[in-house]
Amino acid sequence: MPSETSAAVRVLIVDDQSMIRAGFAALLDAQEDLTVVGTAEDGQGIVDVVRQTRPDVVLMDIRMPLVNGLEATRLIAQMPGTPPRILMLTTFDADEYVFDALRVGASGFLLKDATPEELTHAVRVVAAGEALLSPKVTRTLIADYAARPSSKRKTHLLADLTDREREVMTAVARGRANSEIAGELHLAEQTVKTHVSRILTKLGLRDRTQIVVTAYESGLVRAGE
């Protein structure tokens, strides 16, 4: 395990399967820039566990007894200060909780059968503040949930955005990287980063994942577009 004084990304693993916890812990601890600071078998008491271990990223199983991953994510997201980022783990590529988990604060999703390279990459991406969805957990799934009749359009959310910020937000929701957005809109990449930062601030969002969710919720981007 890397030294506690290093800049290693601190990871907490929450899963009710002991083999999953042990396997992921061994894999992540073998990386020089990652260190596992704790494990838990359930979301019960998760706030206290997070306070004690101070992780940067929480690998969270979505389906657990007692307190599931969705409720645990909600509790962590409501913590004061800067809560850790949450990477949800699921065995289902069309899990019914996906959209709800993203809405309450998850930064991404990954299937449990991901390769070691995919897992370590996912932790690093989420730790850096980027959105991450497994290729099998696509934006189409998010759009499907957001487009259901029970999902009321929150058009008022975008009232404070400029036209350019709406263009950037649309591109982010469609999965474009900053470099791609810069090319499409004929902007410098740093300018795109500035627009993304302003969108996050104006809308009170934590990361790009929540930009995607809000874009669909507001109707800025619709299913199939």
JSON list of C-alpha atoms in Angstrom, two decimals:
[
{"chain": "A", "resi": 1, "resn": "MET", "atom": "CA", "xyz": [0.00, 0.00, 0.00]},
{"chain": "A", "resi": 2, "resn": "PRO", "atom": "CA", "xyz": [1.34, 3.44, -0.85]},
{"chain": "A", "resi": 3, "resn": "SER", "atom": "CA", "xyz": [2.55, 5.71, 1.88]},
{"chain": "A", "resi": 4, "resn": "GLU", "atom": "CA", "xyz": [-0.14, 7.73, 3.67]},
{"chain": "A", "resi": 5, "resn": "THR", "atom": "CA", "xyz": [1.95, 10.82, 2.93]},
{"chain": "A", "resi": 6, "resn": "SER", "atom": "CA", "xyz": [1.73, 10.28, -0.84]},
{"chain": "A", "resi": 7, "resn": "ALA", "atom": "CA", "xyz": [-0.85, 11.85, -3.12]},
{"chain": "A", "resi": 8, "resn": "ALA", "atom": "CA", "xyz": [-2.52, 8.49, -3.68]},
{"chain": "A", "resi": 9, "resn": "VAL", "atom": "CA", "xyz": [-6.27, 8.49, -4.27]},
{"chain": "A", "resi": 10, "resn": "ARG", "atom": "CA", "xyz": [-7.95, 7.17, -1.13]},
{"chain": "A", "resi": 11, "resn": "VAL", "atom": "CA", "xyz": [-10.65, 4.56, -1.83]},
{"chain": "A", "resi": 12, "resn": "LEU", "atom": "CA", "xyz": [-13.40, 3.10, 0.36]},
{"chain": "A", "resi": 13, "resn": "ILE", "atom": "CA", "xyz": [-15.07, -0.13, -0.85]},
{"chain": "A", "resi": 14, "resn": "VAL", "atom": "CA", "xyz": [-18.68, -0.80, 0.17]},
{"chain": "A", "resi": 15, "resn": "ASP", "atom": "CA", "xyz": [-20.07, -4.17, -0.96]},
{"chain": "A", "resi": 16, "resn": "ASP", "atom": "CA", "xyz": [-21.92, -6.99, 0.77]},
{"chain": "A", "resi": 17, "resn": "GLN", "atom": "CA", "xyz": [-19.82, -9.68, -0.95]},
{"chain": "A", "resi": 18, "resn": "SER", "atom": "CA", "xyz": [-16.57, -10.37, 0.86]},
{"chain": "A", "resi": 19, "resn": "MET", "atom": "CA", "xyz": [-14.90, -11.75, -2.27]},
{"chain": "A", "resi": 20, "resn": "ILE", "atom": "CA", "xyz": [-15.65, -8.55, -4.15]},
{"chain": "A", "resi": 21, "resn": "ARG", "atom": "CA", "xyz": [-14.27, -6.40, -1.33]},
{"chain": "A", "resi": 22, "resn": "ALA", "atom": "CA", "xyz": [-11.10, -8.47, -1.03]},
{"chain": "A", "resi": 23, "resn": "GLY", "atom": "CA", "xyz": [-10.52, -8.71, -4.77]},
{"chain": "A", "resi": 24, "resn": "PHE", "atom": "CA", "xyz": [-11.03, -5.02, -5.46]},
{"chain": "A", "resi": 25, "resn": "ALA", "atom": "CA", "xyz": [-8.92, -4.04, -2.44]},
{"chain": "A", "resi": 26, "resn": "ALA", "atom": "CA", "xyz": [-6.01, -6.20, -3.60]},
{"chain": "A", "resi": 27, "resn": "LEU", "atom": "CA", "xyz": [-6.21, -4.84, -7.12]},
{"chain": "A", "resi": 28, "resn": "LEU", "atom": "CA", "xyz": [-6.42, -1.18, -6.13]},
{"chain": "A", "resi": 29, "resn": "ASP", "atom": "CA", "xyz": [-3.75, -1.41, -3.44]},
{"chain": "A", "resi": 30, "resn": "ALA", "atom": "CA", "xyz": [-1.35, -2.79, -6.05]},
{"chain": "A", "resi": 31, "resn": "GLN", "atom": "CA", "xyz": [-1.48, 0.57, -7.86]},
{"chain": "A", "resi": 32, "resn": "GLU", "atom": "CA", "xyz": [1.09, 3.17, -6.82]},
{"chain": "A", "resi": 33, "resn": "ASP", "atom": "CA", "xyz": [-1.40, 6.02, -7.05]},
{"chain": "A", "resi": 34, "resn": "LEU", "atom": "CA", "xyz": [-4.34, 4.31, -5.31]},
{"chain": "A", "resi": 35, "resn": "THR", "atom": "CA", "xyz": [-4.80, 3.14, -1.73]},
{"chain": "A", "resi": 36, "resn": "VAL", "atom": "CA", "xyz": [-7.73, 1.40, -0.03]},
{"chain": "A", "resi": 37, "resn": "VAL", "atom": "CA", "xyz": [-8.46, 3.10, 3.30]},
{"chain": "A", "resi": 38, "resn": "GLY", "atom": "CA", "xyz": [-11.33, 0.86, 4.37]},
{"chain": "A", "resi": 39, "resn": "THR", "atom": "CA", "xyz": [-14.13, -1.53, 3.45]},
{"chain": "A", "resi": 40, "resn": "ALA", "atom": "CA", "xyz": [-17.72, -1.98, 4.59]},
{"chain": "A", "resi": 41, "resn": "GLU", "atom": "CA", "xyz": [-20.32, -4.65, 3.87]},
{"chain": "A", "resi": 42, "resn": "ASP", "atom": "CA", "xyz": [-23.34, -2.37, 3.96]},
{"chain": "A", "resi": 43, "resn": "GLY", "atom": "CA", "xyz": [-24.41, 1.25, 3.78]},
{"chain": "A", "resi": 44, "resn": "GLN", "atom": "CA", "xyz": [-25.44, 1.27, 7.42]},
{"chain": "A", "resi": 45, "resn": "GLY", "atom": "CA", "xyz": [-23.44, 3.85, 9.35]},
{"chain": "A", "resi": 46, "resn": "ILE", "atom": "CA", "xyz": [-21.79, 4.99, 6.10]},
{"chain": "A", "resi": 47, "resn": "VAL", "atom": "CA", "xyz": [-21.43, 8.61, 7.19]},
{"chain": "A", "resi": 48, "resn": "ASP", "atom": "CA", "xyz": [-19.35, 7.58, 10.22]},
{"chain": "A", "resi": 49, "resn": "VAL", "atom": "CA", "xyz": [-17.24, 5.26, 8.05]},
{"chain": "A", "resi": 50, "resn": "VAL", "atom": "CA", "xyz": [-16.56, 8.07, 5.58]},
{"chain": "A", "resi": 51, "resn": "ARG", "atom": "CA", "xyz": [-15.60, 10.45, 8.38]},
{"chain": "A", "resi": 52, "resn": "GLN", "atom": "CA", "xyz": [-13.20, 7.90, 9.85]},
{"chain": "A", "resi": 53, "resn": "THR", "atom": "CA", "xyz": [-11.52, 6.84, 6.59]},
{"chain": "A", "resi": 54, "resn": "ARG", "atom": "CA", "xyz": [-11.65, 10.15, 4.63]},
{"chain": "A", "resi": 55, "resn": "PRO", "atom": "CA", "xyz": [-11.79, 8.59, 1.15]},
{"chain": "A", "resi": 56, "resn": "ASP", "atom": "CA", "xyz": [-11.58, 10.52, -2.11]},
{"chain": "A", "resi": 57, "resn": "VAL", "atom": "CA", "xyz": [-13.67, 7.90, -3.91]},
{"chain": "A", "resi": 58, "resn": "VAL", "atom": "CA", "xyz": [-16.24, 5.40, -2.63]},
{"chain": "A", "resi": 59, "resn": "LEU", "atom": "CA", "xyz": [-16.83, 2.24, -4.65]},
{"chain": "A", "resi": 60, "resn": "MET", "atom": "CA", "xyz": [-20.47, 1.59, -3.78]},
{"chain": "A", "resi": 61, "resn": "ASP", "atom": "CA", "xyz": [-22.48, -1.54, -4.48]},
{"chain": "A", "resi": 62, "resn": "ILE", "atom": "CA", "xyz": [-25.96, -0.49, -5.54]},
{"chain": "A", "resi": 63, "resn": "ARG", "atom": "CA", "xyz": [-27.83, -3.49, -4.09]},
{"chain": "A", "resi": 64, "resn": "MET", "atom": "CA", "xyz": [-27.14, -4.28, -0.44]},
{"chain": "A", "resi": 65, "resn": "PRO", "atom": "CA", "xyz": [-29.24, -5.36, 2.57]},
{"chain": "A", "resi": 66, "resn": "LEU", "atom": "CA", "xyz": [-30.29, -2.94, 5.31]},
{"chain": "A", "resi": 67, "resn": "VAL", "atom": "CA", "xyz": [-29.09, 0.30, 3.67]},
{"chain": "A", "resi": 68, "resn": "ASN", "atom": "CA", "xyz": [-28.64, 0.03, -0.10]},
{"chain": "A", "resi": 69, "resn": "GLY", "atom": "CA", "xyz": [-26.24, 1.96, -2.28]},
{"chain": "A", "resi": 70, "resn": "LEU", "atom": "CA", "xyz": [-28.82, 4.51, -3.36]},
{"chain": "A", "resi": 71, "resn": "GLU", "atom": "CA", "xyz": [-29.63, 5.61, 0.20]},
{"chain": "A", "resi": 72, "resn": "ALA", "atom": "CA", "xyz": [-25.95, 5.46, 1.20]},
{"chain": "A", "resi": 73, "resn": "THR", "atom": "CA", "xyz": [-25.07, 7.70, -1.75]},
{"chain": "A", "resi": 74, "resn": "ARG", "atom": "CA", "xyz": [-27.76, 10.17, -0.73]},
{"chain": "A", "resi": 75, "resn": "LEU", "atom": "CA", "xyz": [-26.39, 10.28, 2.84]},
{"chain": "A", "resi": 76, "resn": "ILE", "atom": "CA", "xyz": [-22.82, 10.85, 1.66]},
{"chain": "A", "resi": 77, "resn": "ALA", "atom": "CA", "xyz": [-23.82, 13.55, -0.82]},
{"chain": "A", "resi": 78, "resn": "GLN", "atom": "CA", "xyz": [-25.55, 15.45, 1.98]},
{"chain": "A", "resi": 79, "resn": "MET", "atom": "CA", "xyz": [-22.44, 15.52, 4.17]},
{"chain": "A", "resi": 80, "resn": "PRO", "atom": "CA", "xyz": [-21.07, 19.03, 4.82]},
{"chain": "A", "resi": 81, "resn": "GLY", "atom": "CA", "xyz": [-17.87, 20.17, 3.19]},
{"chain": "A", "resi": 82, "resn": "THR", "atom": "CA", "xyz": [-16.64, 18.26, 0.16]},
{"chain": "A", "resi": 83, "resn": "PRO", "atom": "CA", "xyz": [-17.99, 14.69, 0.22]},
{"chain": "A", "resi": 84, "resn": "PRO", "atom": "CA", "xyz": [-16.08, 11.94, -1.60]},
{"chain": "A", "resi": 85, "resn": "ARG", "atom": "CA", "xyz": [-17.04, 11.07, -5.14]},
{"chain": "A", "resi": 86, "resn": "ILE", "atom": "CA", "xyz": [-19.05, 7.90, -5.56]},
{"chain": "A", "resi": 87, "resn": "LEU", "atom": "CA", "xyz": [-18.59, 5.23, -8.22]},
{"chain": "A", "resi": 88, "resn": "MET", "atom": "CA", "xyz": [-21.54, 2.85, -8.23]},
{"chain": "A", "resi": 89, "resn": "LEU", "atom": "CA", "xyz": [-21.01, -0.86, -8.86]},
{"chain": "A", "resi": 90, "resn": "THR", "atom": "CA", "xyz": [-23.74, -3.02, -10.35]},
{"chain": "A", "resi": 91, "resn": "THR", "atom": "CA", "xyz": [-24.16, -6.43, -11.97]},
{"chain": "A", "resi": 92, "resn": "PHE", "atom": "CA", "xyz": [-26.94, -5.13, -14.21]},
{"chain": "A", "resi": 93, "resn": "ASP", "atom": "CA", "xyz": [-26.37, -3.00, -17.29]},
{"chain": "A", "resi": 94, "resn": "ALA", "atom": "CA", "xyz": [-29.94, -1.69, -17.03]},
{"chain": "A", "resi": 95, "resn": "ASP", "atom": "CA", "xyz": [-30.26, -1.35, -13.28]},
{"chain": "A", "resi": 96, "resn": "GLU", "atom": "CA", "xyz": [-33.46, 0.43, -12.28]},
{"chain": "A", "resi": 97, "resn": "TYR", "atom": "CA", "xyz": [-31.57, 2.56, -9.77]},
{"chain": "A", "resi": 98, "resn": "VAL", "atom": "CA", "xyz": [-29.08, 4.05, -12.24]},
{"chain": "A", "resi": 99, "resn": "PHE", "atom": "CA", "xyz": [-30.80, 7.36, -12.89]},
{"chain": "A", "resi": 100, "resn": "ASP", "atom": "CA", "xyz": [-31.84, 7.85, -9.27]},
{"chain": "A", "resi": 101, "resn": "ALA", "atom": "CA", "xyz": [-28.29, 7.23, -8.07]},
{"chain": "A", "resi": 102, "resn": "LEU", "atom": "CA", "xyz": [-26.86, 9.75, -10.53]},
{"chain": "A", "resi": 103, "resn": "ARG", "atom": "CA", "xyz": [-29.48, 12.27, -9.48]},
{"chain": "A", "resi": 104, "resn": "VAL", "atom": "CA", "xyz": [-28.64, 12.00, -5.76]},
{"chain": "A", "resi": 105, "resn": "GLY", "atom": "CA", "xyz": [-24.91, 12.35, -6.26]},
{"chain": "A", "resi": 106, "resn": "ALA", "atom": "CA", "xyz": [-23.15, 9.38, -7.86]},
{"chain": "A", "resi": 107, "resn": "SER", "atom": "CA", "xyz": [-20.35, 10.33, -10.26]},
{"chain": "A", "resi": 108, "resn": "GLY", "atom": "CA", "xyz": [-20.52, 7.24, -12.41]},
{"chain": "A", "resi": 109, "resn": "PHE", "atom": "CA", "xyz": [-21.32, 3.58, -12.88]},
{"chain": "A", "resi": 110, "resn": "LEU", "atom": "CA", "xyz": [-19.26, 0.48, -13.56]},
{"chain": "A", "resi": 111, "resn": "LEU", "atom": "CA", "xyz": [-20.28, -3.14, -13.97]},
{"chain": "A", "resi": 112, "resn": "LYS", "atom": "CA", "xyz": [-18.73, -5.60, -11.52]},
{"chain": "A", "resi": 113, "resn": "ASP", "atom": "CA", "xyz": [-17.41, -7.71, -14.40]},
{"chain": "A", "resi": 114, "resn": "ALA", "atom": "CA", "xyz": [-15.22, -4.82, -15.59]},
{"chain": "A", "resi": 115, "resn": "THR", "atom": "CA", "xyz": [-11.59, -5.63, -16.29]},
{"chain": "A", "resi": 116, "resn": "PRO", "atom": "CA", "xyz": [-8.89, -4.61, -13.79]},
{"chain": "A", "resi": 117, "resn": "GLU", "atom": "CA", "xyz": [-7.82, -1.88, -16.20]},
{"chain": "A", "resi": 118, "resn": "GLU", "atom": "CA", "xyz": [-11.38, -0.55, -16.45]},
{"chain": "A", "resi": 119, "resn": "LEU", "atom": "CA", "xyz": [-11.74, -0.49, -12.66]},
{"chain": "A", "resi": 120, "resn": "THR", "atom": "CA", "xyz": [-8.52, 1.38, -11.97]},
{"chain": "A", "resi": 121, "resn": "HIS", "atom": "CA", "xyz": [-9.23, 3.80, -14.82]},
{"chain": "A", "resi": 122, "resn": "ALA", "atom": "CA", "xyz": [-12.72, 4.42, -13.44]},
{"chain": "A", "resi": 123, "resn": "VAL", "atom": "CA", "xyz": [-11.42, 5.29, -9.98]},
{"chain": "A", "resi": 124, "resn": "ARG", "atom": "CA", "xyz": [-8.89, 7.72, -11.41]},
{"chain": "A", "resi": 125, "resn": "VAL", "atom": "CA", "xyz": [-11.43, 9.38, -13.70]},
{"chain": "A", "resi": 126, "resn": "VAL", "atom": "CA", "xyz": [-14.01, 9.85, -10.95]},
{"chain": "A", "resi": 127, "resn": "ALA", "atom": "CA", "xyz": [-11.35, 11.08, -8.51]},
{"chain": "A", "resi": 128, "resn": "ALA", "atom": "CA", "xyz": [-10.41, 13.74, -11.06]},
{"chain": "A", "resi": 129, "resn": "GLY", "atom": "CA", "xyz": [-13.98, 15.03, -11.08]},
{"chain": "A", "resi": 130, "resn": "GLU", "atom": "CA", "xyz": [-15.03, 13.61, -14.43]},
{"chain": "A", "resi": 131, "resn": "ALA", "atom": "CA", "xyz": [-18.19, 11.66, -15.20]},
{"chain": "A", "resi": 132, "resn": "LEU", "atom": "CA", "xyz": [-17.91, 7.96, -15.89]},
{"chain": "A", "resi": 133, "resn": "LEU", "atom": "CA", "xyz": [-20.47, 5.56, -17.25]},
{"chain": "A", "resi": 134, "resn": "SER", "atom": "CA", "xyz": [-19.66, 2.01, -18.22]},
{"chain": "A", "resi": 135, "resn": "PRO", "atom": "CA", "xyz": [-20.02, 1.54, -21.98]},
{"chain": "A", "resi": 136, "resn": "LYS", "atom": "CA", "xyz": [-22.94, -0.75, -21.17]},
{"chain": "A", "resi": 137, "resn": "VAL", "atom": "CA", "xyz": [-24.56, 1.85, -18.92]},
{"chain": "A", "resi": 138, "resn": "THR", "atom": "CA", "xyz": [-25.10, 4.35, -21.68]},
{"chain": "A", "resi": 139, "resn": "ARG", "atom": "CA", "xyz": [-26.48, 7.84, -21.93]},
{"chain": "A", "resi": 140, "resn": "THR", "atom": "CA", "xyz": [-29.44, 6.23, -23.68]},
{"chain": "A", "resi": 141, "resn": "LEU", "atom": "CA", "xyz": [-30.40, 4.66, -20.36]},
{"chain": "A", "resi": 142, "resn": "ILE", "atom": "CA", "xyz": [-30.24, 8.02, -18.60]},
{"chain": "A", "resi": 143, "resn": "ALA", "atom": "CA", "xyz": [-32.32, 9.57, -21.36]},
{"chain": "A", "resi": 144, "resn": "ASP", "atom": "CA", "xyz": [-34.87, 6.79, -21.08]},
{"chain": "A", "resi": 145, "resn": "TYR", "atom": "CA", "xyz": [-35.41, 7.43, -17.38]},
{"chain": "A", "resi": 146, "resn": "ALA", "atom": "CA", "xyz": [-35.49, 11.19, -17.78]},
{"chain": "A", "resi": 147, "resn": "ALA", "atom": "CA", "xyz": [-37.97, 10.97, -20.65]},
{"chain": "A", "resi": 148, "resn": "ARG", "atom": "CA", "xyz": [-40.59, 9.00, -18.72]},
{"chain": "A", "resi": 149, "resn": "PRO", "atom": "CA", "xyz": [-43.91, 10.77, -18.09]},
{"chain": "A", "resi": 150, "resn": "SER", "atom": "CA", "xyz": [-43.22, 10.94, -14.34]},
{"chain": "A", "resi": 151, "resn": "SER", "atom": "CA", "xyz": [-40.13, 13.05, -15.00]},
{"chain": "A", "resi": 152, "resn": "LYS", "atom": "CA", "xyz": [-41.26, 16.69, -14.93]},
{"chain": "A", "resi": 153, "resn": "ARG", "atom": "CA", "xyz": [-39.23, 19.06, -17.08]},
{"chain": "A", "resi": 154, "resn": "LYS", "atom": "CA", "xyz": [-37.27, 21.48, -14.94]},
{"chain": "A", "resi": 155, "resn": "THR", "atom": "CA", "xyz": [-36.74, 24.18, -17.54]},
{"chain": "A", "resi": 156, "resn": "HIS", "atom": "CA", "xyz": [-36.30, 26.82, -14.85]},
{"chain": "A", "resi": 157, "resn": "LEU", "atom": "CA", "xyz": [-32.94, 25.25, -13.95]},
{"chain": "A", "resi": 158, "resn": "LEU", "atom": "CA", "xyz": [-31.32, 26.78, -17.04]},
{"chain": "A", "resi": 159, "resn": "ALA", "atom": "CA", "xyz": [-32.63, 30.33, -16.66]},
{"chain": "A", "resi": 160, "resn": "ASP", "atom": "CA", "xyz": [-29.26, 31.76, -15.60]},
{"chain": "A", "resi": 161, "resn": "LEU", "atom": "CA", "xyz": [-27.21, 30.13, -18.37]},
{"chain": "A", "resi": 162, "resn": "THR", "atom": "CA", "xyz": [-25.99, 32.03, -21.41]},
{"chain": "A", "resi": 163, "resn": "ASP", "atom": "CA", "xyz": [-26.63, 30.67, -24.91]},
{"chain": "A", "resi": 164, "resn": "ARG", "atom": "CA", "xyz": [-23.01, 29.54, -25.13]},
{"chain": "A", "resi": 165, "resn": "GLU", "atom": "CA", "xyz": [-23.21, 27.78, -21.78]},
{"chain": "A", "resi": 166, "resn": "ARG", "atom": "CA", "xyz": [-26.30, 25.93, -23.01]},
{"chain": "A", "resi": 167, "resn": "GLU", "atom": "CA", "xyz": [-24.39, 24.84, -26.10]},
{"chain": "A", "resi": 168, "resn": "VAL", "atom": "CA", "xyz": [-21.52, 23.55, -23.96]},
{"chain": "A", "resi": 169, "resn": "MET", "atom": "CA", "xyz": [-23.95, 21.83, -21.58]},
{"chain": "A", "resi": 170, "resn": "THR", "atom": "CA", "xyz": [-25.65, 20.10, -24.52]},
{"chain": "A", "resi": 171, "resn": "ALA", "atom": "CA", "xyz": [-22.31, 18.83, -25.78]},
{"chain": "A", "resi": 172, "resn": "VAL", "atom": "CA", "xyz": [-21.33, 17.56, -22.33]},
{"chain": "A", "resi": 173, "resn": "ALA", "atom": "CA", "xyz": [-24.65, 15.72, -22.06]},
{"chain": "A", "resi": 174, "resn": "ARG", "atom": "CA", "xyz": [-23.94, 14.03, -25.38]},
{"chain": "A", "resi": 175, "resn": "GLY", "atom": "CA", "xyz": [-20.68, 12.69, -24.04]},
{"chain": "A", "resi": 176, "resn": "ARG", "atom": "CA", "xyz": [-18.25, 15.06, -25.68]},
{"chain": "A", "resi": 177, "resn": "ALA", "atom": "CA", "xyz": [-14.86, 15.66, -24.09]},
{"chain": "A", "resi": 178, "resn": "ASN", "atom": "CA", "xyz": [-13.60, 19.23, -23.67]},
{"chain": "A", "resi": 179, "resn": "SER", "atom": "CA", "xyz": [-11.29, 18.89, -26.66]},
{"chain": "A", "resi": 180, "resn": "GLU", "atom": "CA", "xyz": [-14.18, 17.71, -28.85]},
{"chain": "A", "resi": 181, "resn": "ILE", "atom": "CA", "xyz": [-16.43, 20.53, -27.66]},
{"chain": "A", "resi": 182, "resn": "ALA", "atom": "CA", "xyz": [-13.68, 23.03, -28.42]},
{"chain": "A", "resi": 183, "resn": "GLY", "atom": "CA", "xyz": [-13.44, 21.73, -31.98]},
{"chain": "A", "resi": 184, "resn": "GLU", "atom": "CA", "xyz": [-17.20, 21.69, -32.56]},
{"chain": "A", "resi": 185, "resn": "LEU", "atom": "CA", "xyz": [-17.79, 25.19, -31.17]},
{"chain": "A", "resi": 186, "resn": "HIS", "atom": "CA", "xyz": [-14.51, 26.71, -32.43]},
{"chain": "A", "resi": 187, "resn": "LEU", "atom": "CA", "xyz": [-13.32, 27.60, -28.93]},
{"chain": "A", "resi": 188, "resn": "ALA", "atom": "CA", "xyz": [-10.07, 27.20, -27.04]},
{"chain": "A", "resi": 189, "resn": "GLU", "atom": "CA", "xyz": [-10.14, 24.14, -24.76]},
{"chain": "A", "resi": 190, "resn": "GLN", "atom": "CA", "xyz": [-9.45, 26.36, -21.74]},
{"chain": "A", "resi": 191, "resn": "THR", "atom": "CA", "xyz": [-12.50, 28.43, -22.67]},
{"chain": "A", "resi": 192, "resn": "VAL", "atom": "CA", "xyz": [-14.61, 25.26, -22.68]},
{"chain": "A", "resi": 193, "resn": "LYS", "atom": "CA", "xyz": [-13.27, 24.38, -19.23]},
{"chain": "A", "resi": 194, "resn": "THR", "atom": "CA", "xyz": [-14.27, 27.84, -18.03]},
{"chain": "A", "resi": 195, "resn": "HIS", "atom": "CA", "xyz": [-17.79, 27.42, -19.39]},
{"chain": "A", "resi": 196, "resn": "VAL", "atom": "CA", "xyz": [-18.11, 24.00, -17.71]},
{"chain": "A", "resi": 197, "resn": "SER", "atom": "CA", "xyz": [-16.94, 25.48, -14.43]},
{"chain": "A", "resi": 198, "resn": "ARG", "atom": "CA", "xyz": [-19.50, 28.29, -14.69]},
{"chain": "A", "resi": 199, "resn": "ILE", "atom": "CA", "xyz": [-22.28, 25.82, -15.47]},
{"chain": "A", "resi": 200, "resn": "LEU", "atom": "CA", "xyz": [-21.40, 23.80, -12.38]},
{"chain": "A", "resi": 201, "resn": "THR", "atom": "CA", "xyz": [-21.36, 26.93, -10.22]},
{"chain": "A", "resi": 202, "resn": "LYS", "atom": "CA", "xyz": [-24.59, 28.44, -11.57]},
{"chain": "A", "resi": 203, "resn": "LEU", "atom": "CA", "xyz": [-26.53, 25.19, -11.27]},
{"chain": "A", "resi": 204, "resn": "GLY", "atom": "CA", "xyz": [-24.98, 24.10, -7.98]},
{"chain": "A", "resi": 205, "resn": "LEU", "atom": "CA", "xyz": [-23.71, 20.81, -9.46]},
{"chain": "A", "resi": 206, "resn": "ARG", "atom": "CA", "xyz": [-20.75, 18.71, -8.38]},
{"chain": "A", "resi": 207, "resn": "ASP", "atom": "CA", "xyz": [-19.45, 17.27, -11.63]},
{"chain": "A", "resi": 208, "resn": "ARG", "atom": "CA", "xyz": [-20.08, 16.49, -15.29]},
{"chain": "A", "resi": 209, "resn": "THR", "atom": "CA", "xyz": [-22.32, 13.54, -14.45]},
{"chain": "A", "resi": 210, "resn": "GLN", "atom": "CA", "xyz": [-24.83, 15.86, -12.84]},
{"chain": "A", "resi": 211, "resn": "ILE", "atom": "CA", "xyz": [-24.59, 18.15, -15.86]},
{"chain": "A", "resi": 212, "resn": "VAL", "atom": "CA", "xyz": [-25.76, 15.20, -17.97]},
{"chain": "A", "resi": 213, "resn": "VAL", "atom": "CA", "xyz": [-28.64, 14.43, -15.60]},
{"chain": "A", "resi": 214, "resn": "THR", "atom": "CA", "xyz": [-29.76, 18.08, -15.45]},
{"chain": "A", "resi": 215, "resn": "ALA", "atom": "CA", "xyz": [-29.59, 18.42, -19.23]},
{"chain": "A", "resi": 216, "resn": "TYR", "atom": "CA", "xyz": [-32.07, 15.58, -19.60]},
{"chain": "A", "resi": 217, "resn": "GLU", "atom": "CA", "xyz": [-34.24, 16.67, -16.66]},
{"chain": "A", "resi": 218, "resn": "SER", "atom": "CA", "xyz": [-34.56, 20.19, -18.04]},
{"chain": "A", "resi": 219, "resn": "GLY", "atom": "CA", "xyz": [-35.38, 19.04, -21.54]},
{"chain": "A", "resi": 220, "resn": "LEU", "atom": "CA", "xyz": [-32.26, 20.64, -23.01]},
{"chain": "A", "resi": 221, "resn": "VAL", "atom": "CA", "xyz": [-31.40, 17.22, -24.42]},
{"chain": "A", "resi": 222, "resn": "ARG", "atom": "CA", "xyz": [-34.06, 14.63, -25.15]},
{"chain": "A", "resi": 223, "resn": "ALA", "atom": "CA", "xyz": [-34.03, 10.89, -25.68]},
{"chain": "A", "resi": 224, "resn": "GLY", "atom": "CA", "xyz": [-32.86, 9.88, -29.14]},
{"chain": "A", "resi": 225, "resn": "GLU", "atom": "CA", "xyz": [-31.26, 13.22, -30.01]}
]
